[in-house]
Amino acid sequence: MGVQSLVVACGAVALCLALTTATNPGFVVRITQAGLDYANQQGIAILQKELAQLKLPDISDKSGKVRYQLSRLRLRDFRLPYSRITPISNVGLQVSISNAFAELDGDWRVKLRFVRAHGSFNLKVENVYIKISLRLGSDAAGKPTVSTSECSARISKVRVRFSGRLGWLYNLFHRAIESRLRKTLESKICDIVDKSVRNELQKFVQTLPVTARIDAKTGIDYSLVAAPRATAQFLDAGLKGEFYSLAHRSTVPFSPLPLALPSDHDRMVYFGASSYFFNTAGIAYHEAGALVFEITEDMIPKDSRFSLDTSLFSAFIPQLEEMYPNMPVKFRLSTPTAPFLTIGPGGISLNPIVEAQAYAILPNSSLAPLFLLSLTGNVSAVINVRSGRIVGSLDVGRIRLSLKDSAVGTFEVRTIQSLMNILTSSSLLPRLNARLDEGFPLPLLDRIQLSNILVRFYQNFLLLGADVHFQPRG
Ligand SMILES: *[C@@H]1O[C@H](CO)[C@@H](O)[C@H](O)[C@H]1NC(C)=O
Ligand SMILES: *[C@@H]1O[C@H](CO)[C@@H](O)[C@H](O)[C@H]1NC(C)=O
């Protein structure tokens, strides 16, 4: 939005505040100098190939009484041995290429009164300096954009050698030709740079999956909340980082807290995943009805030496077995509210409330409600990254039970404590952990693989660090 339209929109003060208040990202991607160095290696290799295919137009001109023509200009080689990408605070990225060199072949043709001659020439171009400024932005879909905001190419050394009959004639005015070729080449370099940025780099950054469908029920919104921001050390991209239910996306009732990443710089890339990110996952799965689990007889491990039927309760709730003799029992576990977790330096912890409704399965298959328990317990999580996905596993501490409702009279809940421990640890947790082990995709560009993973916890966010490997096509 331009200043002009912002001024118009600011007619109403409240609206203006809404427009100028920045949204905190729920997820931050940070690229360090090590990451930019790697990007530089990969990018420069591509640019070098593009430059080596540079086509120069024929040149026809006159120097004194001599008419000359240079044609079939063929670049033999273009080398970019020294280059560096640096972030420039609040501007973007700067690519500096120095001491590049190139070699060019071509044909010459000359006409001086009745004399006509032709031959070939070789041009050595040295000390090529290219400075490129890249502007980063985000488009309407929240995908990153990149464009060349500035490009300058300067060649300080050009040597041309002519061969063939009358080649000496050319050597008389080589300065004029050299300067002509130098200027042509300088302007062509920036054309190629601009084209490469548009056709290669822009296409590549647009592969960011701003909406990642995770499974049949949920997706993650990884759209940029603002243009990527460069500081003197890093390039930071703030993403929304919000899970949502595919069937029904609702407004999240809380906002992400500001995320202050530490100034670590050993890894090429860091991801800051806020507690907002994880808590929207809880909401999305809860709303999608994915946090409902049934525990039935067939899920009980064979070695547990009990079967899930009403006889199991005979010692603790005698009236239950009297009412429903020898009938299978099933538990239906659900979360009355979305689970909410906190992240601190010690790790991730959550204290979810789970409701467990017990049913007797009657001979005609209908369900008779027995009792409703509320389960709480400290849950801790281990997080890792595998194949570009955040994976995890949960562990539950001691489970505390309370009886919320009963159709079979009151009883001491502690009597079924160990039964509930077995059911959660042998049936519920393995299923949850199997899902968490499949993981959730990180916002990665196409053909990027991560290695050398680091996982650390800070107040309100999880920090993931990694090195990057770019898998070329083929
Ligand atoms: C199943 O049996 C129970 C008790 O015998 C009865 O109350 C209930 O109506 C039956 N349900 C169906 C669907 O037949
Ligand atoms: C559960 O966690 C809370 C706070 O995180 C702690 O005070 C409590 O002692 C823990 N309880 C158990 C049983 O681990």
Coordinates of N, CA and C and ligand atoms in Angstrom, one line a residue, residues 362-366, ligand 1:
L362 N -23.9 -53.5 24.5 CA -25.0 -54.4 24.8 C -25.1 -55.4 23.7
P363 N -25.8 -56.6 23.9 CA -25.9 -57.6 22.9 C -26.4 -57.1 21.6
N364 N -27.3 -56.1 21.6 CA -27.8 -55.6 20.3 C -26.9 -54.5 19.8
S365 N -25.7 -54.4 20.3 CA -24.7 -53.4 19.8 C -24.9 -52.0 20.3
S366 N -26.0 -51.7 21.0 CA -26.1 -50.3 21.4 C -25.3 -50.1 22.7
Ligands
LIG1 C1 -30.9 -52.7 22.9 O1 -31.2 -53.3 24.1 C2 -31.5 -52.4 25.2 C3 -31.7 -53.3 26.5 O2 -31.9 -54.6 26.2 C4 -32.7 -51.6 24.9 O3 -33.0 -50.8 25.9 C5 -32.5 -50.8 23.6 O4 -33.7 -50.1 23.2 C6 -32.1 -51.8 22.5 N1 -31.7 -50.9 21.4 C7 -32.0 -51.2 20.1 C8 -31.5 -50.2 19.1 O5 -32.7 -52.2 19.8

